[in-house]
Amino acid sequence: MTQPHVIVLGNEKGGAGKSTLAIHIVTGLLHAGRSVAIIDLDLRQRSMQRFFQNRAAWLAANGHELPQPFVPDMGDGKALAKADAVDQIATFERAFEEAAAQGVDCILIDTPGGDTAVSNAAHARADQIVTPMNDSFVDFDLLGDVDPVTLELLKPSIYSESVWEARKQRAIAQGRHATIDWLVVTNRLAVAEARNRKRLEERMTKLAKRVGFRVGPGLRDRVIYRELFPFGLTVADLSNDIRPVAVSLAHVAARQEMRNLMMAMGLEQVLSPLDVAA
Ligand SMILES: Nc1ncnc2c1ncn2[C@@H]1O[C@H](COP(=O)(O)OP(=O)(O)OP(=O)(O)O)[C@@H](O)[C@H]1O
Ligand SMILES: [Mg+2]
């Protein structure tokens, strides 16, 4: 049996868009015919898991069928959130093994904001880390320290160090040729901030070389990325049959953005372009 491709959504900053990207990548993969298992390590919020529960309920209520991921049992999330780190890691490892035993193509792990032991354990399992960051120096701070006066890049900072540590752990466990592909993408880009964005991009490119990540195509701020959440649907699911909201050019553009992101992740044959007609 081949090993599943392990994707971790990570960024210690809360609210950067990890869970949003997670549900879009999972639904995109499912529509590309891949089998996917999901592990939601945001034990308190469980946004990703809730999304797929919404999906099951919406599909049942509307008589539609769509692919679903495999969800290994991790028990009561709130109780687990209060458990100690050793128990949390043991539960995560069990869930991971259960997912791998299904023979799925991909395992996608959503992590909470903040530096937790279980999140670090997940990062050390990653083949690929996808980090969304908002288009601001506040978020950039987690990747690199910037001089407050000159805005020059001083050194990599906390989240970069966590990824560095994960890379080290992985090399120890699997040999020094085992690498983690790290893709950083800006999320919720605002058109009005063009100048700020340009400076940010320059710094990201510099830092990318120093700490070893790739800069991927970002996602704009769009209502469509959040409005389908209650239905358990994303822009990847929309078709002539499934369109709980009126489909517009913004949906077409959003699907194209997702397509670009997934191609940058190395996932070919991803989403077909969306047809607005009908
Ligand atoms: N590209 C986007 N366009 C519009 N809204 C977005 C976009 N990305 C994220 N959001 C919204 O921003 C909020 C935070 O996003 P999300 O929950 O995905 O972040 P997170 O990194 O998972 O947060 P946490 O660290 O709390 O788990 C949500 O309300 C989400 O709907
Ligand atoms: Mg989240």
Short mmCIF file of C-alpha atoms and ligand atoms in Angstrom, two decimals:
data_model
loop_
_atom_site.label_atom_id
_atom_site.label_comp_id
_atom_site.label_asym_id
_atom_site.label_seq_id
_atom_site.Cartn_x
_atom_site.Cartn_y
_atom_site.Cartn_z
CA MET A 1 0.00 0.00 0.00
CA THR A 2 1.37 3.43 -0.88
CA GLN A 3 1.66 6.05 1.83
CA PRO A 4 -0.98 8.80 1.85
CA HIS A 5 0.09 12.35 1.05
CA VAL A 6 -0.13 14.29 4.32
CA ILE A 7 -1.17 17.95 4.15
CA VAL A 8 -1.10 20.11 7.30
CA LEU A 9 -2.81 23.49 7.46
CA GLY A 10 -0.79 25.52 9.91
CA ASN A 11 -0.16 29.02 11.18
CA GLU A 12 0.09 29.91 14.83
CA LYS A 13 -1.94 33.03 14.18
CA GLY A 14 -5.65 32.48 14.86
CA GLY A 15 -8.12 33.37 12.13
CA ALA A 16 -5.66 33.38 9.21
CA GLY A 17 -7.86 31.05 7.15
CA LYS A 18 -6.56 27.55 7.94
CA SER A 19 -10.00 25.94 8.29
CA THR A 20 -11.33 27.82 5.26
CA LEU A 21 -8.47 26.60 3.10
CA ALA A 22 -8.79 23.12 4.61
CA ILE A 23 -12.43 22.63 3.57
CA HIS A 24 -11.74 24.03 0.11
CA ILE A 25 -8.72 21.81 -0.45
CA VAL A 26 -10.55 18.70 0.82
CA THR A 27 -13.62 19.28 -1.37
CA GLY A 28 -11.34 20.07 -4.31
CA LEU A 29 -9.44 16.81 -3.79
CA LEU A 30 -12.68 14.82 -3.47
CA HIS A 31 -13.95 16.24 -6.76
CA ALA A 32 -10.63 15.33 -8.35
CA GLY A 33 -11.42 11.73 -7.42
CA ARG A 34 -8.99 11.42 -4.51
CA SER A 35 -9.94 9.65 -1.29
CA VAL A 36 -9.26 11.86 1.69
CA ALA A 37 -9.22 11.46 5.47
CA ILE A 38 -9.51 14.52 7.69
CA ILE A 39 -8.17 15.09 11.18
CA ASP A 40 -9.39 18.19 12.97
CA LEU A 41 -6.94 19.13 15.73
CA ASP A 42 -8.75 22.32 16.60
CA LEU A 43 -10.35 20.28 19.36
CA ARG A 44 -12.51 23.08 20.74
CA GLN A 45 -13.83 24.66 17.55
CA ARG A 46 -13.76 21.64 15.22
CA SER A 47 -14.75 23.90 12.29
CA MET A 48 -13.61 21.47 9.62
CA GLN A 49 -15.41 18.52 11.17
CA ARG A 50 -18.57 20.59 11.64
CA PHE A 51 -18.44 21.62 8.01
CA PHE A 52 -18.60 17.96 6.92
CA GLN A 53 -21.45 17.27 9.37
CA ASN A 54 -23.34 20.19 7.77
CA ARG A 55 -22.59 18.64 4.41
CA ALA A 56 -24.10 15.27 5.36
CA ALA A 57 -27.21 16.97 6.76
CA TRP A 58 -27.66 19.23 3.72
CA LEU A 59 -27.20 16.38 1.24
CA ALA A 60 -29.69 14.18 3.13
CA ALA A 61 -32.25 16.98 3.30
CA ASN A 62 -31.90 17.85 -0.40
CA GLY A 63 -31.53 14.37 -1.88
CA HIS A 64 -28.11 15.05 -3.44
CA GLU A 65 -24.95 13.00 -3.37
CA LEU A 66 -21.43 14.33 -3.07
CA PRO A 67 -18.16 12.70 -2.03
CA GLN A 68 -17.29 12.79 1.67
CA PRO A 69 -13.95 12.34 3.45
CA PHE A 70 -13.20 9.58 5.93
CA VAL A 71 -13.23 10.90 9.52
CA PRO A 72 -11.36 8.75 12.06
CA ASP A 73 -12.94 8.67 15.49
CA MET A 74 -11.20 10.93 18.01
CA GLY A 75 -14.00 10.90 20.58
CA ASP A 76 -15.32 13.97 22.35
CA GLY A 77 -13.24 16.93 21.20
CA LYS A 78 -13.99 19.14 24.21
CA ALA A 79 -12.90 16.40 26.65
CA LEU A 80 -9.79 15.77 24.57
CA ALA A 81 -9.03 19.49 24.54
CA LYS A 82 -8.77 19.31 28.34
CA ALA A 83 -6.66 16.14 28.35
CA ASP A 84 -2.90 16.35 28.76
CA ALA A 85 -0.54 16.58 25.81
CA VAL A 86 0.51 12.92 25.99
CA ASP A 87 -3.11 11.72 25.69
CA GLN A 88 -3.82 14.19 22.91
CA ILE A 89 -0.82 13.03 20.92
CA ALA A 90 -1.73 9.35 21.48
CA THR A 91 -5.28 10.02 20.20
CA PHE A 92 -3.91 11.88 17.20
CA GLU A 93 -1.48 9.07 16.36
CA ARG A 94 -4.31 6.50 16.61
CA ALA A 95 -6.51 8.59 14.32
CA PHE A 96 -3.62 8.99 11.89
CA GLU A 97 -2.98 5.22 11.79
CA GLU A 98 -6.71 4.53 11.32
CA ALA A 99 -6.77 6.97 8.39
CA ALA A 100 -3.64 5.46 6.83
CA ALA A 101 -5.09 1.94 7.25
CA GLN A 102 -8.05 2.99 5.06
CA GLY A 103 -5.61 3.34 2.17
CA VAL A 104 -6.69 6.93 1.46
CA ASP A 105 -4.75 9.04 -1.04
CA CYS A 106 -4.45 12.04 1.29
CA ILE A 107 -4.72 12.88 4.96
CA LEU A 108 -5.48 16.53 5.62
CA ILE A 109 -4.92 17.89 9.13
CA ASP A 110 -6.32 21.22 10.31
CA THR A 111 -4.47 22.67 13.30
CA PRO A 112 -5.50 25.27 15.88
CA GLY A 113 -3.96 28.71 16.16
CA GLY A 114 -1.22 28.64 18.81
CA ASP A 115 1.72 26.43 19.58
CA THR A 116 0.42 23.12 20.99
CA ALA A 117 2.20 19.80 21.41
CA VAL A 118 -0.36 17.94 19.30
CA SER A 119 -0.07 20.52 16.56
CA ASN A 120 3.70 20.07 16.57
CA ALA A 121 3.25 16.29 16.34
CA ALA A 122 1.04 16.81 13.27
CA HIS A 123 3.57 19.13 11.64
CA ALA A 124 6.24 16.46 12.03
CA ARG A 125 3.98 14.08 10.03
CA ALA A 126 3.51 16.51 7.14
CA ASP A 127 4.61 15.97 3.57
CA GLN A 128 3.30 19.43 2.86
CA ILE A 129 2.43 22.40 5.07
CA VAL A 130 0.08 25.06 3.75
CA THR A 131 0.16 28.35 5.67
CA PRO A 132 -2.39 31.05 4.96
CA MET A 133 -1.53 34.49 6.20
CA ASN A 134 -3.45 37.70 6.11
CA ASP A 135 -2.08 40.50 4.08
CA SER A 136 -0.49 42.43 6.91
CA PHE A 137 2.71 42.86 8.87
CA VAL A 138 0.93 41.56 11.96
CA ASP A 139 0.74 38.10 10.41
CA PHE A 140 4.14 38.35 8.83
CA ASP A 141 5.56 38.72 12.33
CA LEU A 142 5.04 35.00 12.92
CA LEU A 143 7.21 34.13 9.96
CA GLY A 144 9.86 36.81 10.25
CA ASP A 145 10.95 39.61 12.59
CA VAL A 146 10.85 42.94 10.84
CA ASP A 147 12.73 46.02 12.05
CA PRO A 148 10.03 48.45 13.27
CA VAL A 149 11.81 51.47 11.82
CA THR A 150 13.34 50.33 8.54
CA LEU A 151 10.89 47.44 8.00
CA GLU A 152 13.90 45.36 6.98
CA LEU A 153 13.77 41.66 7.61
CA LEU A 154 15.86 40.72 10.66
CA LYS A 155 15.40 36.98 11.12
CA PRO A 156 12.93 34.11 10.89
CA SER A 157 10.52 34.02 13.87
CA ILE A 158 8.33 31.66 15.85
CA TYR A 159 6.24 29.78 13.32
CA SER A 160 9.24 29.42 11.00
CA GLU A 161 11.10 27.90 13.92
CA SER A 162 8.25 25.43 14.52
CA VAL A 163 8.41 24.32 10.90
CA TRP A 164 12.18 24.05 11.14
CA GLU A 165 11.74 21.82 14.20
CA ALA A 166 9.14 19.69 12.34
CA ARG A 167 11.58 19.27 9.47
CA LYS A 168 14.25 18.17 11.90
CA GLN A 169 11.92 15.65 13.61
CA ARG A 170 10.93 14.24 10.28
CA ALA A 171 14.50 13.90 9.13
CA ILE A 172 15.34 12.05 12.36
CA ALA A 173 12.36 9.71 11.94
CA GLN A 174 12.60 9.09 8.19
CA GLY A 175 16.11 9.94 7.10
CA ARG A 176 17.59 13.17 5.94
CA HIS A 177 16.07 12.96 2.45
CA ALA A 178 12.56 13.27 3.88
CA THR A 179 11.57 16.86 3.27
CA ILE A 180 8.51 18.93 4.02
CA ASP A 181 7.23 21.11 1.20
CA TRP A 182 6.05 24.38 2.78
CA LEU A 183 3.74 26.66 0.86
CA VAL A 184 2.79 30.10 2.23
CA VAL A 185 -0.17 31.86 0.65
CA THR A 186 -1.72 35.21 1.39
CA ASN A 187 -5.40 35.07 2.24
CA ARG A 188 -8.15 37.69 2.23
CA LEU A 189 -6.23 40.02 -0.07
CA ALA A 190 -7.84 43.43 -0.31
CA VAL A 191 -7.49 45.29 -3.59
CA ALA A 192 -7.12 48.63 -1.80
CA GLU A 193 -3.87 47.58 -0.14
CA ALA A 194 -1.81 47.23 -3.28
CA ARG A 195 1.19 49.19 -1.96
CA ASN A 196 1.35 47.38 1.36
CA ARG A 197 1.01 44.10 -0.48
CA LYS A 198 3.92 44.82 -2.78
CA ARG A 199 6.23 45.51 0.18
CA LEU A 200 4.96 42.41 1.91
CA GLU A 201 5.58 40.29 -1.17
CA GLU A 202 9.17 41.52 -1.40
CA ARG A 203 9.77 40.52 2.20
CA MET A 204 8.04 37.18 1.73
CA THR A 205 10.30 36.39 -1.22
CA LYS A 206 13.40 37.21 0.84
CA LEU A 207 12.23 35.17 3.80
CA ALA A 208 11.17 32.29 1.54
CA LYS A 209 14.78 31.81 0.52
CA ARG A 210 16.07 32.03 4.07
CA VAL A 211 13.67 29.63 5.77
CA GLY A 212 12.72 27.44 2.83
CA PHE A 213 9.12 27.97 1.85
CA ARG A 214 7.44 28.55 -1.47
CA VAL A 215 5.12 31.49 -2.02
CA GLY A 216 1.86 30.27 -3.54
CA PRO A 217 -1.02 32.06 -5.23
CA GLY A 218 -3.23 33.72 -2.63
CA LEU A 219 -6.97 33.92 -2.14
CA ARG A 220 -8.89 37.17 -2.21
CA ASP A 221 -11.41 38.16 0.42
CA ARG A 222 -14.71 36.85 -0.97
CA VAL A 223 -18.08 36.21 0.62
CA ILE A 224 -18.29 32.97 -1.35
CA TYR A 225 -15.48 31.48 0.75
CA ARG A 226 -17.71 31.62 3.81
CA GLU A 227 -21.32 31.77 2.70
CA LEU A 228 -21.65 28.08 1.78
CA PHE A 229 -20.28 26.87 5.16
CA PRO A 230 -23.74 26.23 6.72
CA PHE A 231 -24.59 23.91 3.80
CA GLY A 232 -21.30 22.06 4.11
CA LEU A 233 -20.48 23.07 0.55
CA THR A 234 -17.68 25.02 -1.12
CA VAL A 235 -17.25 26.59 -4.50
CA ALA A 236 -15.72 23.24 -5.55
CA ASP A 237 -19.12 21.54 -5.13
CA LEU A 238 -21.18 23.91 -7.26
CA SER A 239 -22.60 22.39 -10.42
CA ASN A 240 -25.73 22.69 -12.54
CA ASP A 241 -27.57 20.59 -9.94
CA ILE A 242 -25.97 21.98 -6.79
CA ARG A 243 -26.23 25.72 -6.47
CA PRO A 244 -27.93 26.78 -3.25
CA VAL A 245 -27.04 30.40 -4.05
CA ALA A 246 -27.16 32.20 -7.39
CA VAL A 247 -23.83 31.58 -9.15
CA SER A 248 -21.98 34.70 -10.29
CA LEU A 249 -18.68 35.62 -11.86
CA ALA A 250 -17.22 35.89 -8.33
CA HIS A 251 -17.82 32.15 -7.93
CA VAL A 252 -16.06 31.45 -11.21
CA ALA A 253 -13.10 33.58 -10.08
CA ALA A 254 -13.01 31.90 -6.65
CA ARG A 255 -12.96 28.46 -8.21
CA GLN A 256 -10.10 29.59 -10.44
CA GLU A 257 -8.19 30.82 -7.36
CA MET A 258 -8.68 27.45 -5.69
CA ARG A 259 -7.55 25.73 -8.86
CA ASN A 260 -4.36 27.81 -8.93
CA LEU A 261 -3.68 27.04 -5.29
CA MET A 262 -4.14 23.31 -5.79
CA MET A 263 -1.89 23.34 -8.83
CA ALA A 264 0.77 25.14 -6.77
CA MET A 265 0.37 22.32 -4.24
CA GLY A 266 1.27 19.93 -7.04
CA LEU A 267 -2.21 18.44 -7.30
CA GLU A 268 -2.95 18.18 -10.98
CA GLN A 269 -6.28 17.59 -12.61
CA VAL A 270 -8.04 19.51 -9.93
CA LEU A 271 -11.20 21.48 -10.48
CA SER A 272 -12.94 22.07 -13.76
CA PRO A 273 -13.82 25.70 -14.44
CA LEU A 274 -17.29 26.61 -13.20
CA ASP A 275 -20.07 27.24 -15.70
CA VAL A 276 -22.14 30.31 -14.75
CA ALA A 277 -24.86 29.67 -17.29
CA ALA A 278 -28.09 27.81 -16.34
N1 LIG B 1 -10.61 34.32 1.64
C1 LIG B 1 -11.59 34.61 2.51
N2 LIG B 1 -12.62 35.41 2.16
C2 LIG B 1 -13.58 35.71 3.04
N3 LIG B 1 -13.62 35.27 4.31
C3 LIG B 1 -12.62 34.48 4.73
C4 LIG B 1 -11.56 34.10 3.86
N4 LIG B 1 -10.71 33.29 4.56
C5 LIG B 1 -11.22 33.18 5.80
N5 LIG B 1 -12.37 33.89 5.93
C6 LIG B 1 -13.18 34.06 7.16
O1 LIG B 1 -12.28 34.48 8.19
C7 LIG B 1 -12.60 33.86 9.43
C8 LIG B 1 -11.38 33.08 9.94
O2 LIG B 1 -11.09 32.04 9.01
P1 LIG B 1 -10.77 30.56 9.50
O3 LIG B 1 -11.72 30.10 10.55
O4 LIG B 1 -10.64 29.73 8.27
O5 LIG B 1 -9.33 30.80 10.13
P2 LIG B 1 -8.45 29.80 11.02
O6 LIG B 1 -7.02 30.09 10.69
O7 LIG B 1 -8.91 28.41 10.83
O8 LIG B 1 -8.80 30.30 12.48
P3 LIG B 1 -8.48 29.55 13.89
O9 LIG B 1 -7.03 29.83 14.16
O10 LIG B 1 -9.40 30.20 14.85
O11 LIG B 1 -8.75 28.09 13.68
C9 LIG B 1 -13.81 33.00 9.16
O12 LIG B 1 -14.96 33.72 9.50
C10 LIG B 1 -13.77 32.76 7.66
O13 LIG B 1 -15.06 32.54 7.12
MG MG B 2 -9.52 26.98 12.22
#
